[in-house]
C-alpha positions as semicolon CSV with decimal commas, in nm:
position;residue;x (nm);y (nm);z (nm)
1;X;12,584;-9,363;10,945
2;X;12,924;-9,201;10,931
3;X;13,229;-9,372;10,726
4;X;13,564;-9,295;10,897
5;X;13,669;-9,085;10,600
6;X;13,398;-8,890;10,636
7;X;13,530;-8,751;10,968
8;X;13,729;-8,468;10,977
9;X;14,117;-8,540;10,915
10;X;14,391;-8,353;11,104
11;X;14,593;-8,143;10,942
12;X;14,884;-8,345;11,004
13;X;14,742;-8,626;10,843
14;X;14,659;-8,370;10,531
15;X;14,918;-8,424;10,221
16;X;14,919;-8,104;9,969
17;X;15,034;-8,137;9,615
18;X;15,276;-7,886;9,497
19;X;15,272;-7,958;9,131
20;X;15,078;-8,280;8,904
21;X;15,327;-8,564;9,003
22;X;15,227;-8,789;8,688
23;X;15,275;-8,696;8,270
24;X;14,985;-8,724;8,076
25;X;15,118;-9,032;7,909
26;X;15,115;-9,214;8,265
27;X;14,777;-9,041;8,340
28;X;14,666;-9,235;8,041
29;X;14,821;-9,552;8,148
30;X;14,650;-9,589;8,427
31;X;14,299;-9,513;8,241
32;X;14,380;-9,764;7,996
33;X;14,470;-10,021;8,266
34;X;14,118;-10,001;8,411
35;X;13,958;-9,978;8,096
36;X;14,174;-10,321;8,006
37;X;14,128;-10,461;8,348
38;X;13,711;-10,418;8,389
39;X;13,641;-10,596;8,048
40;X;13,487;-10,855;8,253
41;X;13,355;-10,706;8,517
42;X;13,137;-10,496;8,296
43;X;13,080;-10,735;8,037
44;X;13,028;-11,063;8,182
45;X;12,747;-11,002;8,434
46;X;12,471;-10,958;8,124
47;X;12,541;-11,299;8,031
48;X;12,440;-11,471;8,411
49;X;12,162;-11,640;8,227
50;X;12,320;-11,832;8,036
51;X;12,624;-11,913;8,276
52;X;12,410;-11,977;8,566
53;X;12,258;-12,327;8,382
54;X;12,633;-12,471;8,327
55;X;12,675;-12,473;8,702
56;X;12,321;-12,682;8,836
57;X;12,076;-12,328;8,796
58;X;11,876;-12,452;8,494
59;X;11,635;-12,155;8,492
60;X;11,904;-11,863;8,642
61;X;11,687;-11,805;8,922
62;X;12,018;-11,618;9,095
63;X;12,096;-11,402;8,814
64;X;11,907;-11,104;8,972
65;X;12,111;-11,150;9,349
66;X;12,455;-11,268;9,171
67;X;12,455;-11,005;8,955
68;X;12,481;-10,714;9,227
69;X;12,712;-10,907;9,494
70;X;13,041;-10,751;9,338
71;X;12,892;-10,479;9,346
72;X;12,772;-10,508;9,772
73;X;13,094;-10,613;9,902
74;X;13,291;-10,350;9,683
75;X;13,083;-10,083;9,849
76;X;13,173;-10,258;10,137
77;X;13,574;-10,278;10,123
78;X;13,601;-9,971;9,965
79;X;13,659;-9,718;10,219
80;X;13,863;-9,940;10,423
81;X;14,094;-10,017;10,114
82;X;14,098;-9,659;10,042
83;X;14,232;-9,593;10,416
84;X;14,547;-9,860;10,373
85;X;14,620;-9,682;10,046
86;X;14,649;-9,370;10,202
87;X;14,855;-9,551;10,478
88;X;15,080;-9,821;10,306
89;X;15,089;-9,652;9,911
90;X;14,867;-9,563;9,663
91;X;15,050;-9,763;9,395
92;X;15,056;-10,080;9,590
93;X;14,679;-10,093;9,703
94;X;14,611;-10,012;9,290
95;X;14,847;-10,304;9,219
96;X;14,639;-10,557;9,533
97;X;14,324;-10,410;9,322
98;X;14,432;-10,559;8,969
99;X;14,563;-10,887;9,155
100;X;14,278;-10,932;9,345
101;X;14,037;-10,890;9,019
102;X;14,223;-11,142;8,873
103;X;14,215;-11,440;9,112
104;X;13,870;-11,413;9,106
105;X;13,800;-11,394;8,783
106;X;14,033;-11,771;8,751
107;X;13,796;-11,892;9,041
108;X;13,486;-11,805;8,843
109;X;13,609;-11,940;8,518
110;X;13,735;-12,260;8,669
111;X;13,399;-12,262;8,937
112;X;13,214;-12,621;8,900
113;X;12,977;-12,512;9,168
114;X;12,698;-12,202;9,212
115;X;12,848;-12,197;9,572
116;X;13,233;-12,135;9,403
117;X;13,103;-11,892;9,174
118;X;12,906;-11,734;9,397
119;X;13,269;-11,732;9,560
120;X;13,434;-11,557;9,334
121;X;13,207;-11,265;9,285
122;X;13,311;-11,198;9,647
123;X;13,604;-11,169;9,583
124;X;13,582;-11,001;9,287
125;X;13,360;-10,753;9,506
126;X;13,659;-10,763;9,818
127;X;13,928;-10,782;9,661
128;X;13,868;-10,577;9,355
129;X;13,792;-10,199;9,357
130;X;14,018;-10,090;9,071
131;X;13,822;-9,771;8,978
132;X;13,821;-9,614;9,347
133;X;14,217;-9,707;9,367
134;X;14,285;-9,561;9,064
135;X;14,117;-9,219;9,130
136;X;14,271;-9,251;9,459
137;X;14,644;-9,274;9,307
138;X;14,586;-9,052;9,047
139;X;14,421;-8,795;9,355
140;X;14,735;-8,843;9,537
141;X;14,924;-8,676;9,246
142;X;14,736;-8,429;9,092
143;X;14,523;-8,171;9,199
144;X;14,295;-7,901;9,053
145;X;14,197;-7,928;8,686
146;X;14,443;-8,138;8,608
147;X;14,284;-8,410;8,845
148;X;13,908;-8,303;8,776
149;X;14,104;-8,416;8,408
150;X;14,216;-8,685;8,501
151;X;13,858;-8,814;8,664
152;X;13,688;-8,698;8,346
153;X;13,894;-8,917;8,184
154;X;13,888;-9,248;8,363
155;X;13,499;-9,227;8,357
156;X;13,563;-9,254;7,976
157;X;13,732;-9,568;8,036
158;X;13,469;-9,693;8,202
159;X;13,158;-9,603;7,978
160;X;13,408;-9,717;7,703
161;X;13,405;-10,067;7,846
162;X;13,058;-10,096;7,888
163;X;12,983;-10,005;7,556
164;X;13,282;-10,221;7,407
165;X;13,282;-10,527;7,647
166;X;13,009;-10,768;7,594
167;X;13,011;-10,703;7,280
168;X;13,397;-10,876;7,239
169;X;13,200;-11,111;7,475
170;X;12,926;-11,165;7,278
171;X;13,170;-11,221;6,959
172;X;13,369;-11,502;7,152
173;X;13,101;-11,659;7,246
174;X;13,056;-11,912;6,956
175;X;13,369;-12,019;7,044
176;X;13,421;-12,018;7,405
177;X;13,155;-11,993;7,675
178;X;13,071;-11,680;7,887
179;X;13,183;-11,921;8,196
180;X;13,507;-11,981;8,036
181;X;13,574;-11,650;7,973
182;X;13,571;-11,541;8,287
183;X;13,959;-11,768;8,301
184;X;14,090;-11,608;7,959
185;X;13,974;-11,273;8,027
186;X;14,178;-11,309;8,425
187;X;14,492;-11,214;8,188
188;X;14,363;-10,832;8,165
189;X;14,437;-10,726;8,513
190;X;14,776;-10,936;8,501
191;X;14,837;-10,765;8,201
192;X;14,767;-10,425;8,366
193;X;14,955;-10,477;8,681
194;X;15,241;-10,546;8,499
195;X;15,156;-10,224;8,323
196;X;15,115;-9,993;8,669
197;X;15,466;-10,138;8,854
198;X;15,660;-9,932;8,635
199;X;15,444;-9,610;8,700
200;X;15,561;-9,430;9,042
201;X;15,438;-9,396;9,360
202;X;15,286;-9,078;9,388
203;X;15,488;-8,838;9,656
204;X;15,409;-8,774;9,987
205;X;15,497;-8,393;10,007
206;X;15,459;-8,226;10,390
207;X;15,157;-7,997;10,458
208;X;15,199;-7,630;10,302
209;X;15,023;-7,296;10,434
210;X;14,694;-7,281;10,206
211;X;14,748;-7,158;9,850
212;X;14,555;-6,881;9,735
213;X;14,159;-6,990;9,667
214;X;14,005;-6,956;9,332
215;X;13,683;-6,887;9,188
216;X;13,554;-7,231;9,159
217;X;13,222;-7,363;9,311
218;X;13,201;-7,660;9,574
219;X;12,910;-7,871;9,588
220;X;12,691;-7,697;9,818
221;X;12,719;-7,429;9,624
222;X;12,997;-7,249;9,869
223;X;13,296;-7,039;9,661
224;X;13,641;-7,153;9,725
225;X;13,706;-6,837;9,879
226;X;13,471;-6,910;10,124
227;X;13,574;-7,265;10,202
228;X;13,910;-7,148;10,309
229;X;13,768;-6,875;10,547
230;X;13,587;-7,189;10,691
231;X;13,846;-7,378;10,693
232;X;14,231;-7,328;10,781
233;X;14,364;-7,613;10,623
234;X;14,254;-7,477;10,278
235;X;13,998;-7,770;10,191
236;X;13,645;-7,726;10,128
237;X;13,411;-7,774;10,396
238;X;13,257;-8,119;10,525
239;X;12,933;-7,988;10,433
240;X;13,062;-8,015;10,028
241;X;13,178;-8,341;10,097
242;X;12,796;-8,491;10,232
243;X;12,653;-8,284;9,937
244;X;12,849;-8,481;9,664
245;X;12,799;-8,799;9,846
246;X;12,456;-8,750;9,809
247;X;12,468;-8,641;9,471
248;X;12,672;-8,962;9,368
249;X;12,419;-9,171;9,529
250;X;12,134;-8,978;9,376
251;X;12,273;-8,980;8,974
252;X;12,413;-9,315;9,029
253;X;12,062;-9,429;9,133
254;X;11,874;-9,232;8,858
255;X;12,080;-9,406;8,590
256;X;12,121;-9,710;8,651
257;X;11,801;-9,795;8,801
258;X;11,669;-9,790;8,367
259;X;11,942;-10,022;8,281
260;X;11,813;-10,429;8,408
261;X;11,477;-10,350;8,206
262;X;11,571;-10,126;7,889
263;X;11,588;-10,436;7,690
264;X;11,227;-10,547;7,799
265;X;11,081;-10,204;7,745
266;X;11,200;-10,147;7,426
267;X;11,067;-10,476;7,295
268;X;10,725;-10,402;7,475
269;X;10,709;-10,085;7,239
270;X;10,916;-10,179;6,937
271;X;10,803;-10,559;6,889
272;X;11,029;-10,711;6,639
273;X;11,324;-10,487;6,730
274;X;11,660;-10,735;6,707
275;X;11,929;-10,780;6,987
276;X;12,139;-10,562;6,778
277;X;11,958;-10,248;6,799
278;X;11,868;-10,309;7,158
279;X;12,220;-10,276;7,208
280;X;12,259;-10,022;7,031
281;X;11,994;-9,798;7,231
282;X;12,166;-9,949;7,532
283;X;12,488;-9,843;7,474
284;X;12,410;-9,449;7,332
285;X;12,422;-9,215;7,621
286;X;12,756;-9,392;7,713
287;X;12,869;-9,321;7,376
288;X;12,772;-8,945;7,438
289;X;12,998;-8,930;7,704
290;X;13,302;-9,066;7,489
291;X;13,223;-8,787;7,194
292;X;13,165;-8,478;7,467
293;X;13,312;-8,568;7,778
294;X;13,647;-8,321;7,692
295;X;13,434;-8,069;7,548
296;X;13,220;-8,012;7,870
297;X;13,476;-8,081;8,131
298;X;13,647;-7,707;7,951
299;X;13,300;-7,542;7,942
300;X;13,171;-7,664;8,315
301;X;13,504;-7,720;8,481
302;X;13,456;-7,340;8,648
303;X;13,073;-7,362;8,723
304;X;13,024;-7,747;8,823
305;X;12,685;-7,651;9,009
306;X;12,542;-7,549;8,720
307;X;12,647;-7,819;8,499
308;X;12,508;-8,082;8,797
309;X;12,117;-7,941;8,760
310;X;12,087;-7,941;8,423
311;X;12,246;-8,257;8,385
312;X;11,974;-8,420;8,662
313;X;11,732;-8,208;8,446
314;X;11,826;-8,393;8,143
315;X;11,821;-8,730;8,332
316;X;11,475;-8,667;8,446
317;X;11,328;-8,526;8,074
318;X;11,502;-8,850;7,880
319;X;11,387;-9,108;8,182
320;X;11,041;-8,988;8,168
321;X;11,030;-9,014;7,794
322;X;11,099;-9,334;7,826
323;X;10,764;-9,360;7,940
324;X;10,602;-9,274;7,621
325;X;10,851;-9,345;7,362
326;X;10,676;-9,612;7,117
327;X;10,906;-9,603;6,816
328;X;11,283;-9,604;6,731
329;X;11,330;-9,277;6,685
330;X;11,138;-9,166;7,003
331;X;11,414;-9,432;7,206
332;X;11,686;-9,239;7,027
333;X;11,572;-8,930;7,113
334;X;11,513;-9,006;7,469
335;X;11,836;-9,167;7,429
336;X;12,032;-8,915;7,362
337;X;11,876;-8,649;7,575
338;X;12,000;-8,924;7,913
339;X;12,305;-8,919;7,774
340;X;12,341;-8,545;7,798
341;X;12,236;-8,587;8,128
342;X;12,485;-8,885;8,254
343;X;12,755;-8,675;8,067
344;X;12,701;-8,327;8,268
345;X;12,630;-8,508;8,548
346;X;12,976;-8,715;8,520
347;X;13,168;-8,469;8,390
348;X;13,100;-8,209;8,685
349;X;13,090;-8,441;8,963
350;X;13,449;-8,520;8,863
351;X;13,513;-8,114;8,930
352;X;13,348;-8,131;9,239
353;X;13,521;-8,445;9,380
354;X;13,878;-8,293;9,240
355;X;13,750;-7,994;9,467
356;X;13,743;-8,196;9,761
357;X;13,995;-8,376;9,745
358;X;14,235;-8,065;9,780
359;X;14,344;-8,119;10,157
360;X;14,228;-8,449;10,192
361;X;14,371;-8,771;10,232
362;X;14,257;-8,905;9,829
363;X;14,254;-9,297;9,913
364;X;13,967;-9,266;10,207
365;X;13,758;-8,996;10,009
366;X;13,723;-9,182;9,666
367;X;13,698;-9,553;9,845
368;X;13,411;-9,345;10,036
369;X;13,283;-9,151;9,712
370;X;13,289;-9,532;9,551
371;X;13,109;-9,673;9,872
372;X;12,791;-9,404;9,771
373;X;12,814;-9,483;9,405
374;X;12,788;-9,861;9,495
375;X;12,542;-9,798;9,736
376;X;12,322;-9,646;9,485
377;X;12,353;-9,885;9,233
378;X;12,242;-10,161;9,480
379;X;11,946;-9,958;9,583
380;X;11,874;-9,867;9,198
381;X;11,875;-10,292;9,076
382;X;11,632;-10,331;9,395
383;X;11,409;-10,073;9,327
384;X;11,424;-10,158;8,942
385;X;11,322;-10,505;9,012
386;X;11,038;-10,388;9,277
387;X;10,888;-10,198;9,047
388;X;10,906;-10,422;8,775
389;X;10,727;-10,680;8,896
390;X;10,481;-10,438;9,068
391;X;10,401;-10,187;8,762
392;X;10,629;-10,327;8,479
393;X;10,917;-10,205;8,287
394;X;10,850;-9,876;8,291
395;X;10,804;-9,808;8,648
396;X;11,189;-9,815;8,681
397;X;11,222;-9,479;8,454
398;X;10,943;-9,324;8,620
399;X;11,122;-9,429;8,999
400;X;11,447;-9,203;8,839
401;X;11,272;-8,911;8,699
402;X;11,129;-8,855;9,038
403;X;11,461;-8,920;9,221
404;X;11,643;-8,704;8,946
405;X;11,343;-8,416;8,974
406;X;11,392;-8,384;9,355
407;X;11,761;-8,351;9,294
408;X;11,690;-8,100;9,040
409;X;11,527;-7,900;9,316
410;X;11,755;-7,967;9,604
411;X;12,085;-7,848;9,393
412;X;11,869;-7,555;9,212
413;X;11,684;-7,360;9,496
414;X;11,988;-7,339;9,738
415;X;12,173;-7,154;9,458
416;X;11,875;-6,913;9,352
417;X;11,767;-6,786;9,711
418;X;12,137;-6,750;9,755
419;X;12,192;-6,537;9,465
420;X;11,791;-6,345;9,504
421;X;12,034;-6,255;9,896
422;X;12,335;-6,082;9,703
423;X;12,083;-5,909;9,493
424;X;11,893;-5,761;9,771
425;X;12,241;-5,703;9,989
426;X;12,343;-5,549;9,669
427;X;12,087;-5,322;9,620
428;X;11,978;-5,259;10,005
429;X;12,359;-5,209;10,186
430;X;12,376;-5,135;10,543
């Protein structure tokens, strides 16, 4: 299945950035307005169970389905919202994203009803979409490095909220209900659109001859040089753009597809171990992105390949020893190692996706790079579940060491019998 911004664009239709249109300061703001702005998406959701029984589902039998419908329809309206912001204004489809969060967020605090909850996360899922419309503003006015930046850093905003966010829920809790919160928490993305209408609208600057290619490495493993032999508009070749939408869908799965049954695993090995600590554990390999993110966006930014396997090789060494950890510091360890892995991984997708969006209209190719990452996430919770109830808690990990292992191979081999050819042309020329 082909999404319409996978299809090649016309080069009339192509918008080149001359120079980074946003300050770092505004950069900033508009990482700190989706960090503000997803404090309940991210931290709600773990607390269905106990919402679910206010509204007529004593025993939360919908928790599972609820909890990945935002999730469905955003990979649905994605790529379509990301095509009207490339046509109507970056700025104003960011602005419809924050809105839109926040109506539904009222409906589901106000909801008296499964069926007008169930509502709202709709909506939430339509209607929302902040992280692909910010990425897709801040594409339309940087470029390079300085958007790969830019990327690196609103995935910190995001791992930053899901370590941060339920707990603030958690601590509010004694005092007003998850359910409620939902209504108090809708003043975020107000707060945050109010924040992005003074920011600009990124410019629209005409098409320019291509600008000299660098050295930098697309996702298939193709130079930049050669991307603009293959093509004249400058921007790497489709074949990089199918290669990091299957890598999106492929980390995205082998991540998240350990997170709905952490919690039971590690009390299955650690019996006795508190919510605390499970929390804790949870939260770790998103804090390892916060502490190195900076560090190995300047060591990877020129090799991005590279960074990519050995982060899936990381992913697949700490899932897998999640199979056998049995004490606390065995979990850290493992831990830690993922986290290495979901930072690399992060960190040089960001490169890649800054790579292809040189050329490109930004709006359609994040709302399609956010349709993948969805898409995977959906297909991880399934699987997670599946295998669950099949095998237990730890046939999840063991589902995304494989996945992360054949990944391994698929971005790994290309790139060796590429470079055992230069050898031999190097050493045999004609």
């Amino acid at each position: 299945m082909h999404t319409a911004t996978s299809q090649r664009v016309e080069p009339a239709t192509v918008e080149t950035k001359v120079r980074p249109g946003l300050a770092r300061r505004q950069v900033h703001a508009v990482a700190g307005c989706y960090f503000v702005a997803s404090f309940a998406a991210l931290g709600l959701p773990p607390y269905l169970t106990e919402i679910l029984p206010e509204l007529g589902d004593g025993a939360a039998r919908w928790a599972g389905l609820l909890y990945i419908v935002p999730t469905i329809f955003g990979a649905i309206g994605a790529p379509l919202w990301g095509r009207l912001a490339d046509r109507f204004g970056r700025k104003r489809l960011l602005l419809r994203a924050q809105l839109g969060l926040a109506a539904a967020f009222l409906l589901a605090g106000w909801a008296d009803s499964l069926a007008t909850f169930a509502a709202a996360l709709v909506i939430q899922g339509v209607l929302g979409g902040t992280f692909a419309a910010s990425n897709g503003y801040l594409g339309a006015a940087l470029e390079g490095h300085a958007l790969s930046r830019a990327l690196t850093l609103m995935q910190g905003s995001a791992r930053a909220a899901l370590v941060f966010a339920p707990i603030v829920v958690g601590s509010l809790t004694p005092w007003l209900s998850p359910h409620r919160q939902y209504a108090l928490l809708a003043v975020l993305p107000l707060a945050a659109a109010v924040m992005l209408a003074a920011l600009p609208e990124p410019p629209r600057v005409r098409p320019t001859a291509p600008q000299a290619a660098t050295a930098e490495v697309d996702a298939d493993g193709t130079s930049a040089v050669e991307a603009a032999a293959a093509e004249p508009s400058g921007r790497a070749p489709d074949a990089s753009l199918r290669a990091l939408y299957a890598l999106e869908f492929a980390f995205v799965f082998s991540t998240v597809i350990s997170f709905p049954y952490l919690i039971s695993l590690i009390k299955e090995r650690i019996p006795g171990t508190g919510p605390m600590v499970s929390g804790v554990l949870f939260a770790l390999p998103h804090m390892c992105y916060l502490v190195a993110a900076i560090a190995v966006h300047a060591h990877f930014r020129g090799r991005p390949r590279l960074g990519i396997a050995i982060g899936f090789g990381c992913i697949a060494l700490g899932l897998a020893g999640h199979g056998v950890a049995d004490s606390l510091t065995a979990f850290v360890a493992v831990r830690l190692v993922l986290g290495a892995g979901l930072t690399l991984g992060l960190v040089c997708m960001s490169v890649l996706a800054a790579d292809c969006a040189k050329g490109r209209a930004p709006g359609g190719l994040f709302g399609s790079i956010e349709f993948f990452s969805k898409a995977g996430a959906v297909a991880a919770g399934v699987a997670a579940a599946a295998g669950n109830d099949w095998f237990g808690p730890t046939a999840p990990v063991l589902t995304g060491t494989a996945i992360a292992l054949i990944t391994v191979l698929a971005t790994a081999v290309p790139r060796m019998s590429r470079t055992l050819r230069t050898r031999r042309s190097l050493r045999c020329p004609r």
